[in-house]
Amino acid sequence: MSAESQRGRKPRADVQRNRAALLEAAQRHFLRDGVGASLEGVAKEAGVGPGTLYRHFPTREALLAAVLQTRSAELVARRADIAGLRDASERLRQWLRAMEEYFSAFSGLPEPLMAAAREQEPGNPLTLPCDDLIATTEEYVRAAQQVGHARPSVKGYDLYLAAVWLAWTKGTGAHDEEALDRLRALIERGYCEQGGPE
Amino acid sequence: MSAESQRGRKPRADVQRNRAALLEAAQRHFLRDGVGASLEGVAKEAGVGPGTLYRHFPTREALLAAVLQTRSAELVARRADIAGLRDASERLRQWLRAMEEYFSAFSGLPEPLMAAAREQEPGNPLTLPCDDLIATTEEYVRAAQQVGHARPSVKGYDLYLAAVWLAWTKGTGAHDEEALDRLRALIERGYCEQGGPE
DNA sequence: ACGAAAACGGAGGCTGGCTCCGGACAAGCT
DNA sequence: AGCTTGTCCGGAGCCAGCCTCCGTTTTCGT
């Protein structure tokens, strides 16, 4: 645990303080203005200069990944809830909903998510967490397939993309909840074995 | 037809020339750099100043809408081809493909498309053409429903959103053609009546 | 050919991203 | 405590792109 923090010299106090302040300010700005929020504004609100921000987080994606890391507690909580469900198909459905909500945290989040999924070399700090989510989705899909509730041709990646889509539509397009429900139903009929949920 | 061009005074020659040059330059830039291309660059390539560009097209969306208008010949050609098909479900399928390809013309096009679908007041120049496409989709959907090839609960708007999604995924995410095919199949199973295309 | 109306176009203000380096400051040693 | 050293801070500054305003130029009608 603390073995890593002792490697090399020592962790300076102001570094941790600034990092925490930046993360908090960034989260607030992302919540209010979306992922395109002004980084200068974030730095100002955190009480540091732009240089400090860019040293801690060289790119917007790096900052975003760190903030998302902070919020990942949501997802692990959801996974715990999901584990209690009996039906594998219900677990898959709830997992997709959990991802969709997670991706809806900040307006404009789906774009960098897609960009991260594209890159093979992890120059993008979002790539690793995304691959992790895709792998998790794949597990849920496999379980649902084994009980005959998901078509064999469906991949975890497909449903991950579908979750990103729903989040994107929610944030970008019509905020019509009816339309979103129809879209979710459409996706579900698309991956379920003949006949769908009913 | 020409009644409008004679109303008031007359259309100046340089206006038409500049407008045409702007449209051509804009199309080239959008093709190369996506919809976020530098408008200053467009103006420079068209051989006019920024002021001229903004007088002709007050916003980026207005320019985009005009360029898209230019390209709509594609779509009407596709509609003519589609009209020759026997099966209503095949017509719907082809129409969705046609929209998907049309929306893939410029990288980043899906975002303004979604933004346009959201607004009710047509301050956005893209809103009208989009509503037109949605209405057309609705027609194809109705026809497919009447021969029992599409579920009654599906709306034209849903499949329009799906087409935008596919274009977005193609442009933004993995360029994996296999994955796109799986996504298309998923959508299709989602809107078809029990059993899907096979 | 001339005058008025319309259009041009570039200078310039503004915002936000990103860099670079002189100065400050914390950690450890004596 | 005081010093040394290396890290870290932070703002001045540069660049790119958006958009506007107004003096100048072009065009059309007579």
GROMACS .gro file of C-alpha atoms (C1' of nucleotides) in nm:
model
  456
    1MET     CA    1   0.000   0.000   0.000
    2SER     CA    2   0.232   0.273   0.126
    3ALA     CA    3   0.534   0.108  -0.028
    4GLU     CA    4   0.494   0.309  -0.343
    5SER     CA    5   0.471   0.642  -0.171
    6GLN     CA    6   0.811   0.583  -0.014
    7ARG     CA    7   0.991   0.495  -0.331
    8GLY     CA    8   1.258   0.742  -0.438
    9ARG     CA    9   1.268   1.053  -0.225
   10LYS     CA   10   0.946   1.171  -0.065
   11PRO     CA   11   0.607   1.302  -0.163
   12ARG     CA   12   0.593   1.675  -0.116
   13ALA     CA   13   0.298   1.815   0.071
   14ASP     CA   14   0.203   2.096  -0.168
   15VAL     CA   15   0.190   1.852  -0.458
   16GLN     CA   16  -0.083   1.649  -0.298
   17ARG     CA   17  -0.268   1.957  -0.184
   18ASN     CA   18  -0.264   2.111  -0.531
   19ARG     CA   19  -0.362   1.789  -0.697
   20ALA     CA   20  -0.660   1.749  -0.471
   21ALA     CA   21  -0.768   2.110  -0.521
   22LEU     CA   22  -0.737   2.070  -0.898
   23LEU     CA   23  -0.943   1.754  -0.903
   24GLU     CA   24  -1.218   1.910  -0.699
   25ALA     CA   25  -1.228   2.227  -0.907
   26ALA     CA   26  -1.218   2.025  -1.228
   27GLN     CA   27  -1.509   1.810  -1.120
   28ARG     CA   28  -1.718   2.117  -1.043
   29HIS     CA   29  -1.634   2.278  -1.377
   30PHE     CA   30  -1.695   1.960  -1.573
   31LEU     CA   31  -2.031   1.920  -1.402
   32ARG     CA   32  -2.131   2.273  -1.485
   33ASP     CA   33  -1.978   2.331  -1.830
   34GLY     CA   34  -1.915   1.980  -1.961
   35VAL     CA   35  -1.582   1.829  -2.055
   36GLY     CA   36  -1.498   2.133  -2.267
   37ALA     CA   37  -1.477   2.355  -1.960
   38SER     CA   38  -1.203   2.615  -1.956
   39LEU     CA   39  -0.890   2.471  -1.801
   40GLU     CA   40  -0.776   2.818  -1.710
   41GLY     CA   41  -1.093   2.855  -1.508
   42VAL     CA   42  -1.022   2.527  -1.332
   43ALA     CA   43  -0.672   2.640  -1.242
   44LYS     CA   44  -0.797   2.974  -1.118
   45GLU     CA   45  -1.064   2.815  -0.903
   46ALA     CA   46  -0.811   2.573  -0.761
   47GLY     CA   47  -0.592   2.869  -0.671
   48VAL     CA   48  -0.298   2.765  -0.887
   49GLY     CA   49  -0.145   2.885  -1.211
   50PRO     CA   50  -0.197   2.722  -1.548
   51GLY     CA   51   0.154   2.582  -1.538
   52THR     CA   52   0.077   2.382  -1.228
   53LEU     CA   53  -0.234   2.237  -1.383
   54TYR     CA   54  -0.049   2.127  -1.696
   55ARG     CA   55   0.233   1.973  -1.498
   56HIS     CA   56  -0.007   1.760  -1.300
   57PHE     CA   57  -0.227   1.676  -1.596
   58PRO     CA   58  -0.053   1.726  -1.930
   59THR     CA   59  -0.371   1.696  -2.132
   60ARG     CA   60  -0.742   1.748  -2.084
   61GLU     CA   61  -0.788   1.373  -2.109
   62ALA     CA   62  -0.547   1.311  -1.825
   63LEU     CA   63  -0.744   1.543  -1.600
   64LEU     CA   64  -1.067   1.386  -1.711
   65ALA     CA   65  -0.938   1.037  -1.643
   66ALA     CA   66  -0.831   1.139  -1.294
   67VAL     CA   67  -1.169   1.295  -1.215
   68LEU     CA   68  -1.344   0.989  -1.347
   69GLN     CA   69  -1.125   0.772  -1.131
   70THR     CA   70  -1.258   0.970  -0.837
   71ARG     CA   71  -1.613   0.894  -0.944
   72SER     CA   72  -1.562   0.526  -1.012
   73ALA     CA   73  -1.685   0.449  -0.662
   74GLU     CA   74  -2.034   0.478  -0.808
   75LEU     CA   75  -1.969   0.199  -1.048
   76VAL     CA   76  -1.823  -0.043  -0.798
   77ALA     CA   77  -2.123   0.022  -0.575
   78ARG     CA   78  -2.353  -0.058  -0.863
   79ARG     CA   79  -2.162  -0.376  -0.934
   80ALA     CA   80  -2.214  -0.481  -0.574
   81ASP     CA   81  -2.589  -0.423  -0.607
   82ILE     CA   82  -2.596  -0.607  -0.935
   83ALA     CA   83  -2.422  -0.908  -0.789
   84GLY     CA   84  -2.729  -0.967  -0.574
   85LEU     CA   85  -2.962  -1.013  -0.869
   86ARG     CA   86  -3.060  -1.365  -0.971
   87ASP     CA   87  -3.108  -1.341  -1.339
   88ALA     CA   88  -2.803  -1.304  -1.562
   89SER     CA   89  -3.007  -1.106  -1.813
   90GLU     CA   90  -3.122  -0.871  -1.541
   91ARG     CA   91  -2.760  -0.826  -1.429
   92LEU     CA   92  -2.659  -0.737  -1.782
   93ARG     CA   93  -2.946  -0.492  -1.817
   94GLN     CA   94  -2.860  -0.318  -1.491
   95TRP     CA   95  -2.493  -0.303  -1.581
   96LEU     CA   96  -2.575  -0.129  -1.906
   97ARG     CA   97  -2.788   0.121  -1.720
   98ALA     CA   98  -2.509   0.179  -1.471
   99MET     CA   99  -2.261   0.250  -1.750
  100GLU     CA  100  -2.506   0.477  -1.924
  101GLU     CA  101  -2.550   0.685  -1.611
  102TYR     CA  102  -2.180   0.690  -1.541
  103PHE     CA  103  -2.114   0.819  -1.892
  104SER     CA  104  -2.378   1.087  -1.846
  105ALA     CA  105  -2.190   1.245  -1.558
  106PHE     CA  106  -2.051   1.527  -1.767
  107SER     CA  107  -2.195   1.667  -2.083
  108GLY     CA  108  -1.966   1.586  -2.374
  109LEU     CA  109  -1.804   1.290  -2.203
  110PRO     CA  110  -1.894   1.035  -2.473
  111GLU     CA  111  -1.666   1.196  -2.732
  112PRO     CA  112  -1.337   1.143  -2.547
  113LEU     CA  113  -1.465   0.801  -2.451
  114MET     CA  114  -1.499   0.705  -2.814
  115ALA     CA  115  -1.165   0.858  -2.899
  116ALA     CA  116  -1.006   0.652  -2.624
  117ALA     CA  117  -1.163   0.330  -2.749
  118ARG     CA  118  -1.008   0.388  -3.088
  119GLU     CA  119  -0.644   0.414  -2.984
  120GLN     CA  120  -0.444   0.098  -2.939
  121GLU     CA  121  -0.134   0.255  -2.785
  122PRO     CA  122  -0.230   0.386  -2.444
  123GLY     CA  123  -0.110   0.738  -2.502
  124ASN     CA  124  -0.461   0.830  -2.400
  125PRO     CA  125  -0.515   0.801  -2.024
  126LEU     CA  126  -0.876   0.702  -2.079
  127THR     CA  127  -0.792   0.395  -2.282
  128LEU     CA  128  -0.712   0.168  -1.990
  129PRO     CA  129  -1.024   0.238  -1.784
  130CYS     CA  130  -1.235   0.201  -2.096
  131ASP     CA  131  -1.085  -0.132  -2.185
  132ASP     CA  132  -1.160  -0.240  -1.833
  133LEU     CA  133  -1.527  -0.148  -1.870
  134ILE     CA  134  -1.544  -0.328  -2.202
  135ALA     CA  135  -1.397  -0.641  -2.048
  136THR     CA  136  -1.647  -0.626  -1.764
  137THR     CA  137  -1.931  -0.588  -2.010
  138GLU     CA  138  -1.800  -0.889  -2.196
  139GLU     CA  139  -1.827  -1.094  -1.877
  140TYR     CA  140  -2.188  -0.998  -1.821
  141VAL     CA  141  -2.264  -1.075  -2.184
  142ARG     CA  142  -2.108  -1.418  -2.161
  143ALA     CA  143  -2.308  -1.501  -1.851
  144ALA     CA  144  -2.629  -1.394  -2.023
  145GLN     CA  145  -2.539  -1.598  -2.329
  146GLN     CA  146  -2.487  -1.912  -2.124
  147VAL     CA  147  -2.840  -1.899  -1.990
  148GLY     CA  148  -2.968  -1.831  -2.340
  149HIS     CA  149  -3.069  -1.473  -2.278
  150ALA     CA  150  -2.829  -1.306  -2.518
  151ARG     CA  151  -2.751  -1.390  -2.877
  152PRO     CA  152  -2.415  -1.556  -2.935
  153SER     CA  153  -2.315  -1.305  -3.202
  154VAL     CA  154  -2.326  -1.011  -2.962
  155LYS     CA  155  -1.998  -0.884  -2.822
  156GLY     CA  156  -1.939  -0.690  -2.503
  157TYR     CA  157  -1.789  -0.410  -2.709
  158ASP     CA  158  -2.117  -0.369  -2.896
  159LEU     CA  159  -2.314  -0.310  -2.581
  160TYR     CA  160  -2.046  -0.083  -2.443
  161LEU     CA  161  -2.085   0.126  -2.756
  162ALA     CA  162  -2.460   0.119  -2.711
  163ALA     CA  163  -2.425   0.250  -2.356
  164VAL     CA  164  -2.202   0.530  -2.477
  165TRP     CA  165  -2.459   0.605  -2.744
  166LEU     CA  166  -2.741   0.636  -2.496
  167ALA     CA  167  -2.535   0.869  -2.279
  168TRP     CA  168  -2.445   1.073  -2.584
  169THR     CA  169  -2.805   1.098  -2.695
  170LYS     CA  170  -2.915   1.192  -2.347
  171GLY     CA  171  -2.660   1.470  -2.324
  172THR     CA  172  -2.657   1.597  -2.680
  173GLY     CA  173  -2.998   1.548  -2.827
  174ALA     CA  174  -3.358   1.551  -2.723
  175HIS     CA  175  -3.399   1.523  -2.349
  176ASP     CA  176  -3.714   1.331  -2.421
  177GLU     CA  177  -3.723   1.046  -2.172
  178GLU     CA  178  -3.981   0.858  -2.378
  179ALA     CA  179  -3.752   0.848  -2.678
  180LEU     CA  180  -3.467   0.722  -2.462
  181ASP     CA  181  -3.684   0.441  -2.332
  182ARG     CA  182  -3.772   0.339  -2.686
  183LEU     CA  183  -3.404   0.339  -2.774
  184ARG     CA  184  -3.318   0.124  -2.474
  185ALA     CA  185  -3.592  -0.120  -2.567
  186LEU     CA  186  -3.464  -0.129  -2.923
  187ILE     CA  187  -3.113  -0.214  -2.809
  188GLU     CA  188  -3.244  -0.477  -2.575
  189ARG     CA  189  -3.448  -0.650  -2.842
  190GLY     CA  190  -3.135  -0.634  -3.054
  191TYR     CA  191  -2.917  -0.834  -2.821
  192CYS     CA  192  -3.172  -1.063  -2.657
  193GLU     CA  193  -3.249  -1.406  -2.790
  194GLN     CA  194  -3.566  -1.428  -3.000
  195GLY     CA  195  -3.868  -1.263  -2.854
  196GLY     CA  196  -3.698  -1.017  -2.626
  197PRO     CA  197  -3.790  -0.954  -2.264
  198GLU     CA  198  -4.158  -1.014  -2.314
  199MET     CA  199  -3.900   3.015  -5.975
  200SER     CA  200  -3.719   3.332  -6.078
  201ALA     CA  201  -3.981   3.552  -5.916
  202GLU     CA  202  -3.781   3.568  -5.597
  203SER     CA  203  -3.458   3.665  -5.762
  204GLN     CA  204  -3.627   3.969  -5.914
  205ARG     CA  205  -3.788   4.096  -5.598
  206GLY     CA  206  -3.658   4.434  -5.480
  207ARG     CA  207  -3.346   4.526  -5.670
  208LYS     CA  208  -3.137   4.248  -5.822
  209PRO     CA  209  -2.875   4.003  -5.713
  210ARG     CA  210  -2.525   4.141  -5.743
  211ALA     CA  211  -2.271   3.939  -5.932
  212ASP     CA  212  -1.994   3.939  -5.671
  213VAL     CA  213  -2.236   3.814  -5.410
  214GLN     CA  214  -2.309   3.498  -5.604
  215ARG     CA  215  -1.945   3.453  -5.695
  216ASN     CA  216  -1.831   3.485  -5.336
  217ARG     CA  217  -2.105   3.262  -5.208
  218ALA     CA  218  -2.010   2.989  -5.453
  219ALA     CA  219  -1.640   3.022  -5.369
  220LEU     CA  220  -1.717   3.004  -4.999
  221LEU     CA  221  -1.929   2.695  -5.038
  222GLU     CA  222  -1.665   2.518  -5.238
  223ALA     CA  223  -1.385   2.611  -5.000
  224ALA     CA  224  -1.598   2.516  -4.702
  225GLN     CA  225  -1.676   2.176  -4.845
  226ARG     CA  226  -1.308   2.106  -4.902
  227HIS     CA  227  -1.216   2.215  -4.549
  228PHE     CA  228  -1.500   2.022  -4.390
  229LEU     CA  229  -1.395   1.713  -4.583
  230ARG     CA  230  -1.037   1.747  -4.471
  231ASP     CA  231  -1.068   1.880  -4.114
  232GLY     CA  232  -1.423   1.795  -4.015
  233VAL     CA  233  -1.698   2.036  -3.919
  234GLY     CA  234  -1.467   2.208  -3.674
  235ALA     CA  235  -1.247   2.341  -3.954
  236SER     CA  236  -1.117   2.693  -3.917
  237LEU     CA  237  -1.359   2.941  -4.069
  238GLU     CA  238  -1.077   3.186  -4.120
  239GLY     CA  239  -0.906   2.925  -4.331
  240VAL     CA  240  -1.221   2.880  -4.536
  241ALA     CA  241  -1.245   3.253  -4.598
  242LYS     CA  242  -0.880   3.275  -4.693
  243GLU     CA  243  -0.907   2.987  -4.937
  244ALA     CA  244  -1.217   3.141  -5.090
  245GLY     CA  245  -1.022   3.462  -5.137
  246VAL     CA  246  -1.248   3.675  -4.918
  247GLY     CA  247  -1.218   3.834  -4.577
  248PRO     CA  248  -1.374   3.697  -4.260
  249GLY     CA  249  -1.637   3.970  -4.268
  250THR     CA  250  -1.769   3.847  -4.600
  251LEU     CA  251  -1.795   3.493  -4.476
  252TYR     CA  252  -1.990   3.597  -4.169
  253ARG     CA  253  -2.223   3.816  -4.369
  254HIS     CA  254  -2.311   3.526  -4.598
  255PHE     CA  255  -2.326   3.268  -4.320
  256PRO     CA  256  -2.374   3.418  -3.975
  257THR     CA  257  -2.290   3.096  -3.793
  258ARG     CA  258  -2.098   2.779  -3.853
  259GLU     CA  259  -2.426   2.592  -3.867
  260ALA     CA  260  -2.556   2.816  -4.143
  261LEU     CA  261  -2.249   2.741  -4.355
  262LEU     CA  262  -2.278   2.374  -4.276
  263ALA     CA  263  -2.644   2.368  -4.372
  264ALA     CA  264  -2.567   2.536  -4.704
  265VAL     CA  265  -2.289   2.289  -4.785
  266LEU     CA  266  -2.513   2.000  -4.692
  267GLN     CA  267  -2.782   2.140  -4.918
  268THR     CA  268  -2.526   2.118  -5.197
  269ARG     CA  269  -2.470   1.753  -5.118
  270SER     CA  270  -2.834   1.657  -5.085
  271ALA     CA  271  -2.834   1.548  -5.446
  272GLU     CA  272  -2.687   1.223  -5.319
  273LEU     CA  273  -2.987   1.158  -5.103
  274VAL     CA  274  -3.247   1.227  -5.367
  275ALA     CA  275  -3.060   0.993  -5.601
  276ARG     CA  276  -3.066   0.726  -5.335
  277ARG     CA  277  -3.436   0.779  -5.284
  278ALA     CA  278  -3.492   0.724  -5.655
  279ASP     CA  279  -3.298   0.396  -5.640
  280ILE     CA  280  -3.486   0.292  -5.331
  281ALA     CA  281  -3.822   0.355  -5.494
  282GLY     CA  282  -3.747   0.068  -5.733
  283LEU     CA  283  -3.719  -0.189  -5.456
  284ARG     CA  284  -4.010  -0.421  -5.396
  285ASP     CA  285  -3.997  -0.489  -5.029
  286ALA     CA  286  -4.093  -0.214  -4.787
  287SER     CA  287  -3.851  -0.352  -4.530
  288GLU     CA  288  -3.571  -0.346  -4.784
  289ARG     CA  289  -3.658   0.013  -4.868
  290LEU     CA  290  -3.638   0.108  -4.503
  291ARG     CA  291  -3.307  -0.070  -4.463
  292GLN     CA  292  -3.157   0.105  -4.764
  293TRP     CA  293  -3.286   0.442  -4.652
  294LEU     CA  294  -3.116   0.400  -4.317
  295ARG     CA  295  -2.792   0.313  -4.492
  296ALA     CA  296  -2.828   0.616  -4.716
  297MET     CA  297  -2.874   0.847  -4.418
  298GLU     CA  298  -2.583   0.688  -4.238
  299GLU     CA  299  -2.354   0.752  -4.532
  300TYR     CA  300  -2.484   1.103  -4.578
  301PHE     CA  301  -2.414   1.179  -4.212
  302SER     CA  302  -2.064   1.040  -4.247
  303ALA     CA  303  -1.969   1.299  -4.506
  304PHE     CA  304  -1.775   1.515  -4.261
  305SER     CA  305  -1.612   1.406  -3.942
  306GLY     CA  306  -1.796   1.560  -3.648
  307LEU     CA  307  -2.119   1.614  -3.839
  308PRO     CA  308  -2.337   1.411  -3.601
  309GLU     CA  309  -2.293   1.658  -3.314
  310PRO     CA  310  -2.454   1.957  -3.483
  311LEU     CA  311  -2.716   1.721  -3.620
  312MET     CA  312  -2.815   1.621  -3.271
  313ALA     CA  313  -2.805   1.978  -3.150
  314ALA     CA  314  -3.039   2.073  -3.434
  315ALA     CA  315  -3.284   1.797  -3.349
  316ARG     CA  316  -3.311   1.932  -2.997
  317GLU     CA  317  -3.417   2.287  -3.076
  318GLN     CA  318  -3.781   2.360  -3.140
  319GLU     CA  319  -3.744   2.717  -3.259
  320PRO     CA  320  -3.567   2.708  -3.593
  321GLY     CA  321  -3.293   2.948  -3.497
  322ASN     CA  322  -3.068   2.665  -3.609
  323PRO     CA  323  -3.049   2.637  -3.989
  324LEU     CA  324  -3.005   2.262  -3.963
  325THR     CA  325  -3.335   2.207  -3.786
  326LEU     CA  326  -3.554   2.224  -4.095
  327PRO     CA  327  -3.358   1.980  -4.311
  328CYS     CA  328  -3.332   1.743  -4.016
  329ASP     CA  329  -3.702   1.750  -3.950
  330ASP     CA  330  -3.750   1.672  -4.315
  331LEU     CA  331  -3.529   1.365  -4.292
  332ILE     CA  332  -3.709   1.252  -3.980
  333ALA     CA  333  -4.045   1.286  -4.155
  334THR     CA  334  -3.916   1.086  -4.450
  335THR     CA  335  -3.791   0.816  -4.219
  336GLU     CA  336  -4.128   0.809  -4.056
  337GLU     CA  337  -4.288   0.738  -4.393
  338TYR     CA  338  -4.059   0.444  -4.461
  339VAL     CA  339  -4.125   0.312  -4.113
  340ARG     CA  340  -4.501   0.331  -4.159
  341ALA     CA  341  -4.481   0.145  -4.486
  342ALA     CA  342  -4.273  -0.128  -4.326
  343GLN     CA  343  -4.514  -0.149  -4.036
  344GLN     CA  344  -4.810  -0.197  -4.266
  345VAL     CA  345  -4.658  -0.506  -4.419
  346GLY     CA  346  -4.572  -0.633  -4.073
  347HIS     CA  347  -4.198  -0.589  -4.107
  348ALA     CA  348  -4.149  -0.327  -3.838
  349ARG     CA  349  -4.280  -0.320  -3.484
  350PRO     CA  350  -4.562  -0.075  -3.421
  351SER     CA  351  -4.385   0.084  -3.127
  352VAL     CA  352  -4.093   0.205  -3.337
  353LYS     CA  353  -4.090   0.569  -3.443
  354GLY     CA  354  -3.914   0.725  -3.739
  355TYR     CA  355  -3.728   0.948  -3.498
  356ASP     CA  356  -3.576   0.644  -3.328
  357LEU     CA  357  -3.427   0.511  -3.648
  358TYR     CA  358  -3.309   0.856  -3.747
  359LEU     CA  359  -3.121   0.870  -3.418
  360ALA     CA  360  -2.984   0.525  -3.487
  361ALA     CA  361  -2.852   0.639  -3.825
  362VAL     CA  362  -2.687   0.938  -3.665
  363TRP     CA  363  -2.537   0.705  -3.409
  364LEU     CA  364  -2.385   0.477  -3.670
  365ALA     CA  365  -2.234   0.773  -3.849
  366TRP     CA  366  -2.100   0.905  -3.521
  367THR     CA  367  -1.948   0.571  -3.432
  368LYS     CA  368  -1.795   0.536  -3.775
  369GLY     CA  369  -1.633   0.876  -3.756
  370THR     CA  370  -1.541   0.893  -3.392
  371GLY     CA  371  -1.468   0.546  -3.271
  372ALA     CA  372  -1.322   0.224  -3.396
  373HIS     CA  373  -1.310   0.210  -3.773
  374ASP     CA  374  -1.373  -0.159  -3.740
  375GLU     CA  375  -1.617  -0.249  -4.017
  376GLU     CA  376  -1.707  -0.575  -3.846
  377ALA     CA  377  -1.821  -0.397  -3.533
  378LEU     CA  378  -2.030  -0.159  -3.742
  379ASP     CA  379  -2.200  -0.452  -3.911
  380ARG     CA  380  -2.283  -0.603  -3.574
  381LEU     CA  381  -2.427  -0.271  -3.464
  382ARG     CA  382  -2.640  -0.244  -3.776
  383ALA     CA  383  -2.768  -0.596  -3.724
  384LEU     CA  384  -2.848  -0.514  -3.364
  385ILE     CA  385  -3.051  -0.211  -3.462
  386GLU     CA  386  -3.229  -0.407  -3.728
  387ARG     CA  387  -3.329  -0.684  -3.492
  388GLY     CA  388  -3.446  -0.411  -3.260
  389TYR     CA  389  -3.698  -0.262  -3.497
  390CYS     CA  390  -3.804  -0.565  -3.696
  391GLU     CA  391  -4.100  -0.776  -3.602
  392GLN     CA  392  -4.014  -1.099  -3.418
  393GLY     CA  393  -3.744  -1.304  -3.577
  394GLY     CA  394  -3.560  -1.032  -3.757
  395PRO     CA  395  -3.442  -1.043  -4.117
  396GLU     CA  396  -3.385  -1.416  -4.120
  397DA     C1'  397  -2.070   5.818  -6.708
  398DC     C1'  398  -2.242   5.902  -6.250
  399DG     C1'  399  -2.447   5.844  -5.797
  400DA     C1'  400  -2.630   5.566  -5.438
  401DA     C1'  401  -2.675   5.142  -5.225
  402DA     C1'  402  -2.478   4.721  -5.119
  403DA     C1'  403  -2.090   4.438  -5.031
  404DC     C1'  404  -1.607   4.378  -4.931
  405DG     C1'  405  -1.215   4.281  -4.625
  406DG     C1'  406  -0.887   4.352  -4.298
  407DA     C1'  407  -0.760   4.551  -3.861
  408DG     C1'  408  -0.844   4.453  -3.407
  409DG     C1'  409  -1.057   4.292  -2.963
  410DC     C1'  410  -1.136   3.883  -2.710
  411DT     C1'  411  -1.106   3.420  -2.526
  412DG     C1'  412  -0.881   3.003  -2.425
  413DG     C1'  413  -0.494   2.663  -2.486
  414DC     C1'  414  -0.033   2.585  -2.382
  415DT     C1'  415   0.489   2.693  -2.259
  416DC     C1'  416   0.883   2.852  -2.028
  417DC     C1'  417   1.175   3.014  -1.679
  418DG     C1'  418   1.285   3.296  -1.259
  419DG     C1'  419   1.168   3.264  -0.802
  420DA     C1'  420   0.977   3.022  -0.389
  421DC     C1'  421   0.948   2.648  -0.089
  422DA     C1'  422   0.958   2.196   0.128
  423DA     C1'  423   1.258   1.801   0.274
  424DG     C1'  424   1.673   1.647   0.462
  425DC     C1'  425   2.133   1.713   0.643
  426DT     C1'  426   2.446   1.911   0.978
  427DA     C1'  427   1.807   2.624   1.378
  428DG     C1'  428   2.018   2.717   0.946
  429DC     C1'  429   2.169   2.571   0.508
  430DT     C1'  430   2.152   2.315   0.055
  431DT     C1'  431   1.941   2.116  -0.297
  432DG     C1'  432   1.615   1.989  -0.593
  433DT     C1'  433   1.141   2.016  -0.692
  434DC     C1'  434   0.748   2.278  -0.771
  435DC     C1'  435   0.492   2.704  -0.837
  436DG     C1'  436   0.277   3.054  -1.118
  437DG     C1'  437   0.217   3.417  -1.421
  438DA     C1'  438   0.387   3.656  -1.827
  439DG     C1'  439   0.355   3.567  -2.288
  440DC     C1'  440   0.273   3.358  -2.741
  441DC     C1'  441  -0.045   3.157  -3.067
  442DA     C1'  442  -0.479   3.033  -3.298
  443DG     C1'  443  -0.937   3.103  -3.388
  444DC     C1'  444  -1.391   3.357  -3.346
  445DC     C1'  445  -1.633   3.745  -3.452
  446DT     C1'  446  -1.724   4.271  -3.538
  447DC     C1'  447  -1.695   4.723  -3.710
  448DC     C1'  448  -1.624   5.065  -4.043
  449DG     C1'  449  -1.366   5.297  -4.427
  450DT     C1'  450  -1.325   5.161  -4.899
  451DT     C1'  451  -1.458   4.945  -5.319
  452DT     C1'  452  -1.768   4.737  -5.644
  453DT     C1'  453  -2.193   4.699  -5.879
  454DC     C1'  454  -2.629   4.826  -6.071
  455DG     C1'  455  -2.968   5.145  -6.265
  456DT     C1'  456  -3.034   5.553  -6.507
   0.00000   0.00000   0.00000
